[in-house]
Amino acid sequence: MASEIELVEVTKRYPGVATPAVESVSLTVPAGETVVLVGPSGCGKTTTMRMINRLIEPTSGRITIDGRDTRSLDPDRLRRGIGYAIQQAGLFPHLTVGQNVGAVPRLLGWSRTRVAERVDGMLDLVGLDPAAFRDRYPRQLSGGQQQRVGVARALAADPPVLLMDEPFGAVDPITRGNLQDELLRLQAELRKTIVFVTHDFDEAVKVGDRIAVLGPRSAVLQYDTPEAILANPADETVAGFVGAGASLKQLRLRRVREVELGRALTASVDDEPAEVGRRLAEAGRAHALLLDARERPVSWVRAADPRQRRPVGGSVTLQSTLQDALEAILTEGGTAVVTGARGEYVGVVEMDAVIDTVRKLRDDRAEVTR
Ligand code: ADP
């Protein structure tokens, strides 16, 4: 269950402030997608997001959810249908984890047993053992655990829409990475409509199906997929925001299937070492890859000593990111083996191929910008 959200020329003026905090913003958030609002501090992200659940009332313009004008709905009822997760989780300190997660379902009048079942289900979903956590208080949890509870609470009443305002902003980078992974896993299953606010472009690239890059007064500078924004920033400001790390970010977005695969010289694990050595010499190659009866890569041998076998440490698939491939290339000593669905050998990726691919993407981008 998901809903489309549409903002039409939405403006917010705070009383006594000359310039609007948000000026005439129009944006459509497709049902079931994660849209990230990203931009510098003070550009109006939070104001824009909070107008969706009417924690802040727009001065003018229109916001609809599945075509219904939010002004036609009672604000409390509207908010119960929209999950909301914020930085530092915003849990009620005097309520237990279970009471926090069950808060909205209780407000909606669910029975005690249904609330209790839901609480345990939600804690499970966000990776917390219900028996260990449901009766604890928020202060007895780590920052990362509190954020998980915050997400569980936001999802408890199964709302079609989820608003997340810098939800992982207050935790260390490793925990943040784990929470982002978790959100991606959850979203693959739940397909909610999520509006996610962050000032961190890397986070936007990781969690967003689409990114709205915002400038002053929430002006939409570019609204597109992460891939399109990285490859082709709309203007200098967006390019500056995308940053100098763009080539590295490409490694996380691009897949092995986009790289021209190399061919290793292959032989069977049952072949005589002398025979493999002869074939290597004939082909003028330094290494051969030995495959088992089901074509799965087993070990490498060198022309210099075909008797000495070095096991294949790890392999990547056509769906792996170039970052994974690079990791494998570095640990495997220069060549990563690519395998198919049944683990069978399909090719190899070498450092040069990765460099060529990233360079080509950068050149294509320069071409478009010119
Ligand atoms: P962001 O989330 O991008 O950091 P905000 O939406 O919080 O930006 O703020 C946008 C602008 O509106 C800022 O200049 C901020 O100072 C101003 N602002 C936010 N809340 C209020 C308020 N209650 N009264 C007056 N100005 C506000």
mmCIF file of C-alpha atoms and ligand atoms in Angstrom:
data_model
loop_
_atom_site.group_PDB
_atom_site.id
_atom_site.type_symbol
_atom_site.label_atom_id
_atom_site.label_comp_id
_atom_site.label_asym_id
_atom_site.label_seq_id
_atom_site.Cartn_x
_atom_site.Cartn_y
_atom_site.Cartn_z
ATOM 1 C CA MET A 1 0.000 0.000 0.000
ATOM 2 C CA ALA A 2 1.500 3.322 -1.069
ATOM 3 C CA SER A 3 0.291 6.746 -2.106
ATOM 4 C CA GLU A 4 1.366 9.416 -4.543
ATOM 5 C CA ILE A 5 2.137 12.794 -2.991
ATOM 6 C CA GLU A 6 1.935 15.959 -5.028
ATOM 7 C CA LEU A 7 3.095 19.444 -4.047
ATOM 8 C CA VAL A 8 1.826 22.241 -6.289
ATOM 9 C CA GLU A 9 3.403 25.683 -5.964
ATOM 10 C CA VAL A 10 3.715 25.341 -2.217
ATOM 11 C CA THR A 11 4.984 28.383 -0.319
ATOM 12 C CA LYS A 12 5.701 28.901 3.377
ATOM 13 C CA ARG A 13 6.295 32.305 4.932
ATOM 14 C CA TYR A 14 7.080 32.333 8.631
ATOM 15 C CA PRO A 15 5.524 35.281 10.445
ATOM 16 C CA GLY A 16 7.837 38.275 10.656
ATOM 17 C CA VAL A 17 10.372 36.867 8.146
ATOM 18 C CA ALA A 18 10.679 38.804 4.885
ATOM 19 C CA THR A 19 11.805 36.003 2.555
ATOM 20 C CA PRO A 20 9.750 32.823 2.351
ATOM 21 C CA ALA A 21 11.359 29.681 3.810
ATOM 22 C CA VAL A 22 9.881 27.713 0.911
ATOM 23 C CA GLU A 23 8.811 29.379 -2.305
ATOM 24 C CA SER A 24 6.507 27.935 -4.921
ATOM 25 C CA VAL A 25 7.765 24.343 -4.808
ATOM 26 C CA SER A 26 6.183 21.781 -7.104
ATOM 27 C CA LEU A 27 7.152 18.136 -6.806
ATOM 28 C CA THR A 28 5.510 14.757 -7.371
ATOM 29 C CA VAL A 29 6.552 11.828 -5.200
ATOM 30 C CA PRO A 30 5.541 8.626 -7.008
ATOM 31 C CA ALA A 31 3.751 5.926 -5.011
ATOM 32 C CA GLY A 32 6.099 3.340 -3.530
ATOM 33 C CA GLU A 33 9.307 5.265 -4.132
ATOM 34 C CA THR A 34 11.864 6.790 -1.806
ATOM 35 C CA VAL A 35 12.414 10.431 -2.688
ATOM 36 C CA VAL A 36 15.255 12.219 -0.924
ATOM 37 C CA LEU A 37 15.205 15.969 -0.366
ATOM 38 C CA VAL A 38 18.847 16.959 -0.176
ATOM 39 C CA GLY A 39 20.348 20.418 0.160
ATOM 40 C CA PRO A 40 22.385 22.628 2.457
ATOM 41 C CA SER A 41 21.296 23.426 5.987
ATOM 42 C CA GLY A 42 18.583 26.083 6.110
ATOM 43 C CA CYS A 43 17.425 25.622 2.501
ATOM 44 C CA GLY A 44 13.937 24.605 3.618
ATOM 45 C CA LYS A 45 13.964 20.797 3.555
ATOM 46 C CA THR A 46 12.338 20.267 6.944
ATOM 47 C CA THR A 47 9.742 22.954 6.323
ATOM 48 C CA THR A 48 8.849 21.315 2.993
ATOM 49 C CA MET A 49 8.543 17.869 4.587
ATOM 50 C CA ARG A 50 6.500 19.020 7.583
ATOM 51 C CA MET A 51 3.965 20.690 5.334
ATOM 52 C CA ILE A 52 3.098 17.212 4.007
ATOM 53 C CA ASN A 53 1.731 16.056 7.388
ATOM 54 C CA ARG A 54 0.662 19.609 8.304
ATOM 55 C CA LEU A 55 2.975 19.931 11.300
ATOM 56 C CA ILE A 56 3.562 23.193 9.418
ATOM 57 C CA GLU A 57 0.683 24.759 7.485
ATOM 58 C CA PRO A 58 1.543 26.022 3.975
ATOM 59 C CA THR A 59 0.945 29.728 3.351
ATOM 60 C CA SER A 60 -0.212 28.971 -0.186
ATOM 61 C CA GLY A 61 -0.240 26.186 -2.727
ATOM 62 C CA ARG A 62 -1.698 22.705 -2.581
ATOM 63 C CA ILE A 63 -0.542 19.323 -1.287
ATOM 64 C CA THR A 64 -2.437 16.196 -2.240
ATOM 65 C CA ILE A 65 -2.046 12.574 -1.202
ATOM 66 C CA ASP A 66 -3.605 10.213 -3.733
ATOM 67 C CA GLY A 67 -5.379 13.210 -5.180
ATOM 68 C CA ARG A 68 -6.943 14.296 -1.865
ATOM 69 C CA ASP A 69 -6.143 17.803 -0.710
ATOM 70 C CA THR A 70 -4.575 17.488 2.749
ATOM 71 C CA ARG A 71 -6.459 20.625 3.855
ATOM 72 C CA SER A 72 -9.710 18.689 3.495
ATOM 73 C CA LEU A 73 -8.578 16.215 6.179
ATOM 74 C CA ASP A 74 -8.491 16.556 9.949
ATOM 75 C CA PRO A 75 -4.777 17.159 10.827
ATOM 76 C CA ASP A 76 -4.699 14.507 13.572
ATOM 77 C CA ARG A 77 -6.242 11.883 11.313
ATOM 78 C CA LEU A 78 -3.895 12.890 8.507
ATOM 79 C CA ARG A 79 -0.872 12.440 10.780
ATOM 80 C CA ARG A 80 -1.978 9.007 11.998
ATOM 81 C CA GLY A 81 -1.861 7.886 8.388
ATOM 82 C CA ILE A 82 1.679 9.161 7.874
ATOM 83 C CA GLY A 83 4.673 7.591 9.609
ATOM 84 C CA TYR A 84 7.177 10.112 10.917
ATOM 85 C CA ALA A 85 10.748 9.403 11.981
ATOM 86 C CA ILE A 86 13.180 12.096 13.094
ATOM 87 C CA GLN A 87 16.755 12.575 14.197
ATOM 88 C CA GLN A 88 17.514 11.136 17.656
ATOM 89 C CA ALA A 89 14.360 9.062 17.191
ATOM 90 C CA GLY A 90 12.208 11.437 19.279
ATOM 91 C CA LEU A 91 10.970 8.566 21.448
ATOM 92 C CA PHE A 92 8.786 9.288 24.474
ATOM 93 C CA PRO A 93 11.325 8.885 27.315
ATOM 94 C CA HIS A 94 8.794 7.844 29.973
ATOM 95 C CA LEU A 95 7.283 5.102 27.785
ATOM 96 C CA THR A 96 8.821 1.672 27.177
ATOM 97 C CA VAL A 97 9.991 0.649 23.718
ATOM 98 C CA GLY A 98 6.813 -1.405 23.314
ATOM 99 C CA GLN A 99 4.582 1.502 24.345
ATOM 100 C CA ASN A 100 6.432 3.808 21.968
ATOM 101 C CA VAL A 101 6.010 1.454 19.023
ATOM 102 C CA GLY A 102 2.375 0.768 19.905
ATOM 103 C CA ALA A 103 1.452 4.436 20.372
ATOM 104 C CA VAL A 104 -0.294 5.078 17.055
ATOM 105 C CA PRO A 105 -2.066 1.692 16.828
ATOM 106 C CA ARG A 106 -3.436 2.375 20.359
ATOM 107 C CA LEU A 107 -4.647 5.801 19.245
ATOM 108 C CA LEU A 108 -6.346 4.097 16.318
ATOM 109 C CA GLY A 109 -8.241 1.907 18.806
ATOM 110 C CA TRP A 110 -6.613 -1.436 18.032
ATOM 111 C CA SER A 111 -7.226 -4.196 20.591
ATOM 112 C CA ARG A 112 -4.520 -4.904 23.202
ATOM 113 C CA THR A 113 -3.586 -8.244 21.663
ATOM 114 C CA ARG A 114 -3.388 -6.794 18.161
ATOM 115 C CA VAL A 115 -1.171 -3.946 19.411
ATOM 116 C CA ALA A 116 1.072 -6.388 21.301
ATOM 117 C CA GLU A 117 1.447 -8.619 18.243
ATOM 118 C CA ARG A 118 2.158 -5.634 16.063
ATOM 119 C CA VAL A 119 4.810 -4.281 18.463
ATOM 120 C CA ASP A 120 6.674 -7.597 18.443
ATOM 121 C CA GLY A 121 6.364 -7.875 14.669
ATOM 122 C CA MET A 122 7.749 -4.375 14.167
ATOM 123 C CA LEU A 123 10.672 -4.898 16.563
ATOM 124 C CA ASP A 124 11.505 -8.095 14.691
ATOM 125 C CA LEU A 125 11.306 -6.225 11.401
ATOM 126 C CA VAL A 126 13.892 -3.646 12.489
ATOM 127 C CA GLY A 127 16.231 -6.269 13.911
ATOM 128 C CA LEU A 128 15.521 -5.979 17.643
ATOM 129 C CA ASP A 129 14.605 -9.066 19.679
ATOM 130 C CA PRO A 130 11.140 -8.240 21.087
ATOM 131 C CA ALA A 131 11.678 -10.211 24.308
ATOM 132 C CA ALA A 132 14.883 -8.316 25.053
ATOM 133 C CA PHE A 133 13.709 -4.840 24.059
ATOM 134 C CA ARG A 134 9.968 -4.334 24.444
ATOM 135 C CA ASP A 135 10.057 -3.502 28.172
ATOM 136 C CA ARG A 136 13.165 -1.313 28.148
ATOM 137 C CA TYR A 137 13.130 2.454 28.264
ATOM 138 C CA PRO A 138 14.688 4.534 25.471
ATOM 139 C CA ARG A 139 17.581 5.704 27.694
ATOM 140 C CA GLN A 140 18.630 2.046 28.098
ATOM 141 C CA LEU A 141 19.245 1.790 24.322
ATOM 142 C CA SER A 142 22.167 2.812 22.115
ATOM 143 C CA GLY A 143 21.651 5.611 19.582
ATOM 144 C CA GLY A 144 21.341 3.121 16.733
ATOM 145 C CA GLN A 145 18.816 0.986 18.644
ATOM 146 C CA GLN A 146 16.759 4.098 19.411
ATOM 147 C CA GLN A 147 16.705 4.964 15.709
ATOM 148 C CA ARG A 148 15.500 1.435 14.921
ATOM 149 C CA VAL A 149 12.693 1.832 17.454
ATOM 150 C CA GLY A 150 11.887 5.199 15.843
ATOM 151 C CA VAL A 151 11.502 3.512 12.452
ATOM 152 C CA ALA A 152 9.429 0.687 13.998
ATOM 153 C CA ARG A 153 7.140 3.271 15.598
ATOM 154 C CA ALA A 154 6.758 5.173 12.320
ATOM 155 C CA LEU A 155 5.759 1.958 10.534
ATOM 156 C CA ALA A 156 3.571 0.456 13.278
ATOM 157 C CA ALA A 157 0.166 1.476 11.895
ATOM 158 C CA ASP A 158 1.258 0.427 8.376
ATOM 159 C CA PRO A 159 0.920 3.932 6.920
ATOM 160 C CA PRO A 160 1.190 4.285 3.130
ATOM 161 C CA VAL A 161 3.482 7.294 3.570
ATOM 162 C CA LEU A 162 6.617 7.665 5.659
ATOM 163 C CA LEU A 163 8.397 10.962 6.351
ATOM 164 C CA MET A 164 11.981 10.660 7.580
ATOM 165 C CA ASP A 165 13.806 13.808 8.683
ATOM 166 C CA GLU A 166 17.557 13.140 8.980
ATOM 167 C CA PRO A 167 16.576 9.898 10.727
ATOM 168 C CA PHE A 168 20.146 8.600 10.942
ATOM 169 C CA GLY A 169 21.843 11.949 11.510
ATOM 170 C CA ALA A 170 22.804 11.420 15.131
ATOM 171 C CA VAL A 171 24.619 8.085 14.957
ATOM 172 C CA ASP A 172 28.198 7.114 14.087
ATOM 173 C CA PRO A 173 29.057 6.409 10.417
ATOM 174 C CA ILE A 174 29.132 2.611 10.752
ATOM 175 C CA THR A 175 25.767 2.450 12.522
ATOM 176 C CA ARG A 176 24.393 4.910 9.959
ATOM 177 C CA GLY A 177 25.539 2.626 7.145
ATOM 178 C CA ASN A 178 23.837 -0.347 8.820
ATOM 179 C CA LEU A 179 20.608 1.595 9.333
ATOM 180 C CA GLN A 180 20.648 2.691 5.685
ATOM 181 C CA ASP A 181 21.107 -0.941 4.581
ATOM 182 C CA GLU A 182 18.235 -1.922 6.840
ATOM 183 C CA LEU A 183 15.985 0.762 5.374
ATOM 184 C CA LEU A 184 16.765 -0.458 1.854
ATOM 185 C CA ARG A 185 15.914 -4.011 2.884
ATOM 186 C CA LEU A 186 12.650 -2.893 4.543
ATOM 187 C CA GLN A 187 11.669 -0.748 1.603
ATOM 188 C CA ALA A 188 12.303 -3.565 -0.906
ATOM 189 C CA GLU A 189 9.667 -5.487 1.044
ATOM 190 C CA LEU A 190 7.221 -2.726 2.013
ATOM 191 C CA ARG A 191 7.368 -0.304 -0.961
ATOM 192 C CA LYS A 192 6.064 2.664 1.039
ATOM 193 C CA THR A 193 6.088 6.176 -0.317
ATOM 194 C CA ILE A 194 9.019 7.671 1.589
ATOM 195 C CA VAL A 195 10.129 11.296 1.737
ATOM 196 C CA PHE A 196 13.596 11.384 3.282
ATOM 197 C CA VAL A 197 15.424 14.574 4.257
ATOM 198 C CA THR A 198 19.206 14.747 4.521
ATOM 199 C CA HIS A 199 22.049 17.193 3.919
ATOM 200 C CA ASP A 200 24.342 14.266 3.036
ATOM 201 C CA PHE A 201 24.508 13.639 -0.707
ATOM 202 C CA ASP A 202 26.094 10.198 -0.229
ATOM 203 C CA GLU A 203 23.158 9.171 1.915
ATOM 204 C CA ALA A 204 20.780 10.501 -0.756
ATOM 205 C CA VAL A 205 22.522 8.427 -3.446
ATOM 206 C CA LYS A 206 22.364 5.324 -1.295
ATOM 207 C CA VAL A 207 18.748 5.386 -0.136
ATOM 208 C CA GLY A 208 16.954 7.359 -2.872
ATOM 209 C CA ASP A 209 15.060 6.047 -5.894
ATOM 210 C CA ARG A 210 14.981 9.726 -6.842
ATOM 211 C CA ILE A 211 16.716 12.761 -5.436
ATOM 212 C CA ALA A 212 15.431 16.338 -5.349
ATOM 213 C CA VAL A 213 18.455 18.611 -4.997
ATOM 214 C CA LEU A 214 17.186 21.745 -3.281
ATOM 215 C CA GLY A 215 18.613 25.267 -3.282
ATOM 216 C CA PRO A 216 17.561 28.355 -1.333
ATOM 217 C CA ARG A 217 13.830 28.500 -0.465
ATOM 218 C CA SER A 218 13.610 24.817 -1.440
ATOM 219 C CA ALA A 219 13.993 25.651 -5.137
ATOM 220 C CA VAL A 220 14.191 22.305 -6.963
ATOM 221 C CA LEU A 221 17.547 22.501 -8.783
ATOM 222 C CA GLN A 222 17.305 18.963 -10.133
ATOM 223 C CA TYR A 223 14.906 16.081 -9.652
ATOM 224 C CA ASP A 224 16.050 12.763 -11.050
ATOM 225 C CA THR A 225 17.495 9.351 -10.285
ATOM 226 C CA PRO A 226 20.854 9.246 -8.441
ATOM 227 C CA GLU A 227 22.510 7.825 -11.577
ATOM 228 C CA ALA A 228 21.259 10.665 -13.778
ATOM 229 C CA ILE A 229 22.272 13.372 -11.295
ATOM 230 C CA LEU A 230 25.755 11.927 -10.845
ATOM 231 C CA ALA A 231 26.275 11.487 -14.564
ATOM 232 C CA ASN A 232 24.797 14.808 -15.559
ATOM 233 C CA PRO A 233 24.332 17.487 -12.870
ATOM 234 C CA ALA A 234 21.899 20.197 -13.991
ATOM 235 C CA ASP A 235 24.152 23.157 -13.150
ATOM 236 C CA GLU A 236 27.255 24.328 -11.305
ATOM 237 C CA THR A 237 25.535 24.324 -7.910
ATOM 238 C CA VAL A 238 24.396 20.727 -8.256
ATOM 239 C CA ALA A 239 27.800 19.737 -9.639
ATOM 240 C CA GLY A 240 29.427 21.328 -6.592
ATOM 241 C CA PHE A 241 27.087 19.426 -4.328
ATOM 242 C CA VAL A 242 27.725 16.140 -6.112
ATOM 243 C CA GLY A 243 31.329 16.877 -5.344
ATOM 244 C CA ALA A 244 34.759 15.730 -6.255
ATOM 245 C CA GLY A 245 33.992 12.192 -5.134
ATOM 246 C CA ALA A 246 31.746 11.630 -8.168
ATOM 247 C CA SER A 247 34.006 8.984 -9.725
ATOM 248 C CA LEU A 248 34.047 7.026 -6.481
ATOM 249 C CA LYS A 249 30.273 7.307 -6.174
ATOM 250 C CA GLN A 250 29.958 5.871 -9.687
ATOM 251 C CA LEU A 251 31.698 2.760 -8.383
ATOM 252 C CA ARG A 252 28.817 2.197 -5.998
ATOM 253 C CA LEU A 253 26.140 2.769 -8.623
ATOM 254 C CA ARG A 254 27.564 1.000 -11.630
ATOM 255 C CA ARG A 255 27.376 -2.739 -12.062
ATOM 256 C CA VAL A 256 29.787 -5.337 -13.308
ATOM 257 C CA ARG A 257 27.450 -6.010 -16.263
ATOM 258 C CA GLU A 258 28.361 -2.529 -17.588
ATOM 259 C CA VAL A 259 32.042 -3.411 -17.825
ATOM 260 C CA GLU A 260 33.624 -5.200 -20.737
ATOM 261 C CA LEU A 261 34.548 -8.568 -19.252
ATOM 262 C CA GLY A 262 37.908 -10.164 -19.946
ATOM 263 C CA ARG A 263 38.492 -13.832 -20.751
ATOM 264 C CA ALA A 264 40.827 -15.864 -18.625
ATOM 265 C CA LEU A 265 42.562 -18.883 -20.086
ATOM 266 C CA THR A 266 40.572 -21.714 -18.532
ATOM 267 C CA ALA A 267 41.341 -25.365 -17.946
ATOM 268 C CA SER A 268 39.794 -28.198 -15.985
ATOM 269 C CA VAL A 269 40.916 -29.008 -12.440
ATOM 270 C CA ASP A 270 41.494 -32.536 -13.780
ATOM 271 C CA ASP A 271 43.912 -31.450 -16.514
ATOM 272 C CA GLU A 272 47.567 -32.381 -16.087
ATOM 273 C CA PRO A 273 49.653 -29.423 -14.822
ATOM 274 C CA ALA A 274 52.144 -29.967 -17.649
ATOM 275 C CA GLU A 275 49.325 -29.747 -20.207
ATOM 276 C CA VAL A 276 48.030 -26.522 -18.620
ATOM 277 C CA GLY A 277 51.599 -25.135 -18.648
ATOM 278 C CA ARG A 278 51.966 -25.980 -22.322
ATOM 279 C CA ARG A 279 48.697 -24.224 -23.196
ATOM 280 C CA LEU A 280 49.720 -21.150 -21.179
ATOM 281 C CA ALA A 281 53.059 -20.967 -22.985
ATOM 282 C CA GLU A 282 51.349 -21.378 -26.346
ATOM 283 C CA ALA A 283 48.885 -18.577 -25.607
ATOM 284 C CA GLY A 284 51.583 -16.383 -24.063
ATOM 285 C CA ARG A 285 49.485 -15.960 -20.915
ATOM 286 C CA ALA A 286 50.703 -15.707 -17.323
ATOM 287 C CA HIS A 287 47.715 -17.300 -15.512
ATOM 288 C CA ALA A 288 45.058 -19.932 -16.030
ATOM 289 C CA LEU A 289 41.790 -20.401 -14.171
ATOM 290 C CA LEU A 290 40.849 -23.966 -13.283
ATOM 291 C CA LEU A 291 37.165 -24.887 -13.384
ATOM 292 C CA ASP A 292 35.394 -27.876 -11.856
ATOM 293 C CA ALA A 293 33.067 -30.229 -13.726
ATOM 294 C CA ARG A 294 30.209 -27.731 -13.342
ATOM 295 C CA GLU A 295 32.294 -24.870 -14.767
ATOM 296 C CA ARG A 296 32.746 -23.232 -11.361
ATOM 297 C CA PRO A 297 36.075 -21.465 -10.749
ATOM 298 C CA VAL A 298 38.260 -23.293 -8.237
ATOM 299 C CA SER A 299 41.835 -22.068 -8.440
ATOM 300 C CA TRP A 300 44.430 -20.073 -10.330
ATOM 301 C CA VAL A 301 47.743 -21.410 -11.617
ATOM 302 C CA ARG A 302 50.742 -19.467 -12.921
ATOM 303 C CA ALA A 303 52.652 -20.290 -16.098
ATOM 304 C CA ALA A 304 55.875 -20.264 -14.070
ATOM 305 C CA ASP A 305 54.663 -23.172 -11.903
ATOM 306 C CA PRO A 306 51.414 -24.794 -13.074
ATOM 307 C CA ARG A 307 51.615 -27.330 -10.228
ATOM 308 C CA GLN A 308 51.072 -24.632 -7.612
ATOM 309 C CA ARG A 309 47.331 -23.886 -7.231
ATOM 310 C CA ARG A 310 45.996 -20.753 -5.528
ATOM 311 C CA PRO A 311 42.320 -21.000 -4.548
ATOM 312 C CA VAL A 312 39.945 -18.375 -5.971
ATOM 313 C CA GLY A 313 39.226 -16.264 -2.899
ATOM 314 C CA GLY A 314 36.023 -14.555 -3.891
ATOM 315 C CA SER A 315 34.014 -13.825 -6.985
ATOM 316 C CA VAL A 316 31.526 -11.198 -8.082
ATOM 317 C CA THR A 317 28.372 -11.468 -10.186
ATOM 318 C CA LEU A 318 27.085 -9.349 -13.075
ATOM 319 C CA GLN A 319 24.864 -7.553 -10.510
ATOM 320 C CA SER A 320 27.719 -6.671 -8.140
ATOM 321 C CA THR A 321 28.710 -3.012 -7.927
ATOM 322 C CA LEU A 322 32.027 -1.846 -9.332
ATOM 323 C CA GLN A 323 32.986 -1.105 -5.742
ATOM 324 C CA ASP A 324 32.572 -4.799 -4.902
ATOM 325 C CA ALA A 325 34.536 -5.665 -8.046
ATOM 326 C CA LEU A 326 37.339 -3.291 -7.075
ATOM 327 C CA GLU A 327 37.450 -4.819 -3.609
ATOM 328 C CA ALA A 328 37.726 -8.297 -5.157
ATOM 329 C CA ILE A 329 40.386 -7.124 -7.618
ATOM 330 C CA LEU A 330 42.478 -5.735 -4.770
ATOM 331 C CA THR A 331 42.179 -8.819 -2.546
ATOM 332 C CA GLU A 332 42.594 -11.258 -5.435
ATOM 333 C CA GLY A 333 45.727 -9.574 -6.691
ATOM 334 C CA GLY A 334 44.583 -7.912 -9.913
ATOM 335 C CA THR A 335 41.725 -9.959 -11.366
ATOM 336 C CA ALA A 336 38.211 -10.610 -10.082
ATOM 337 C CA VAL A 337 36.338 -13.672 -11.308
ATOM 338 C CA VAL A 338 32.746 -13.112 -12.434
ATOM 339 C CA THR A 339 30.266 -15.919 -11.926
ATOM 340 C CA GLY A 340 26.710 -16.509 -13.106
ATOM 341 C CA ALA A 341 23.531 -17.621 -11.361
ATOM 342 C CA ARG A 342 24.754 -21.161 -10.698
ATOM 343 C CA GLY A 343 28.229 -20.041 -9.689
ATOM 344 C CA GLU A 344 29.592 -20.864 -13.149
ATOM 345 C CA TYR A 345 32.469 -18.886 -14.643
ATOM 346 C CA VAL A 346 31.386 -16.093 -17.022
ATOM 347 C CA GLY A 347 34.471 -13.876 -17.267
ATOM 348 C CA VAL A 348 36.915 -11.713 -15.352
ATOM 349 C CA VAL A 349 37.137 -8.024 -14.465
ATOM 350 C CA GLU A 350 40.464 -6.285 -14.408
ATOM 351 C CA MET A 351 41.484 -2.939 -12.977
ATOM 352 C CA ASP A 352 41.891 -1.355 -16.426
ATOM 353 C CA ALA A 353 38.324 -2.258 -17.398
ATOM 354 C CA VAL A 354 36.965 -0.595 -14.244
ATOM 355 C CA ILE A 355 39.048 2.533 -14.873
ATOM 356 C CA ASP A 356 37.920 2.644 -18.533
ATOM 357 C CA THR A 357 34.263 2.377 -17.540
ATOM 358 C CA VAL A 358 34.442 5.163 -14.938
ATOM 359 C CA ARG A 359 36.434 7.370 -17.345
ATOM 360 C CA LYS A 360 33.935 6.789 -20.133
ATOM 361 C CA LEU A 361 31.031 7.767 -17.836
ATOM 362 C CA ARG A 362 32.900 10.950 -16.873
ATOM 363 C CA ASP A 363 33.608 11.824 -20.517
ATOM 364 C CA ASP A 364 29.982 11.204 -21.496
ATOM 365 C CA ARG A 365 28.990 13.597 -18.736
ATOM 366 C CA ALA A 366 31.424 16.284 -19.925
ATOM 367 C CA GLU A 367 29.993 15.810 -23.426
ATOM 368 C CA VAL A 368 26.431 16.502 -22.221
ATOM 369 C CA THR A 369 27.461 19.485 -20.066
ATOM 370 C CA ARG A 370 29.332 21.184 -22.892
HETATM 371 P P1 ADP B 1 16.523 22.812 6.490
HETATM 372 O O1 ADP B 1 15.627 21.699 6.953
HETATM 373 O O2 ADP B 1 16.868 22.723 5.047
HETATM 374 O O3 ADP B 1 17.744 22.972 7.336
HETATM 375 P P2 ADP B 1 14.395 24.534 7.471
HETATM 376 O O4 ADP B 1 13.182 24.127 6.734
HETATM 377 O O5 ADP B 1 14.550 24.043 8.863
HETATM 378 O O6 ADP B 1 15.685 24.180 6.613
HETATM 379 O O7 ADP B 1 14.466 26.121 7.496
HETATM 380 C C1 ADP B 1 14.331 26.913 6.331
HETATM 381 C C2 ADP B 1 14.426 28.383 6.705
HETATM 382 O O8 ADP B 1 13.314 28.758 7.491
HETATM 383 C C3 ADP B 1 15.654 28.726 7.523
HETATM 384 O O9 ADP B 1 16.138 29.976 7.115
HETATM 385 C C4 ADP B 1 15.116 28.770 8.943
HETATM 386 O O10 ADP B 1 15.876 29.670 9.714
HETATM 387 C C5 ADP B 1 13.719 29.295 8.736
HETATM 388 N N1 ADP B 1 12.783 28.821 9.772
HETATM 389 C C6 ADP B 1 12.545 27.544 10.113
HETATM 390 N N2 ADP B 1 11.615 27.464 11.072
HETATM 391 C C7 ADP B 1 11.241 28.737 11.363
HETATM 392 C C8 ADP B 1 10.308 29.347 12.270
HETATM 393 N N3 ADP B 1 9.540 28.594 13.073
HETATM 394 N N4 ADP B 1 10.215 30.691 12.270
HETATM 395 C C9 ADP B 1 10.957 31.449 11.446
HETATM 396 N N5 ADP B 1 11.856 30.951 10.580
HETATM 397 C C10 ADP B 1 11.999 29.611 10.522
#
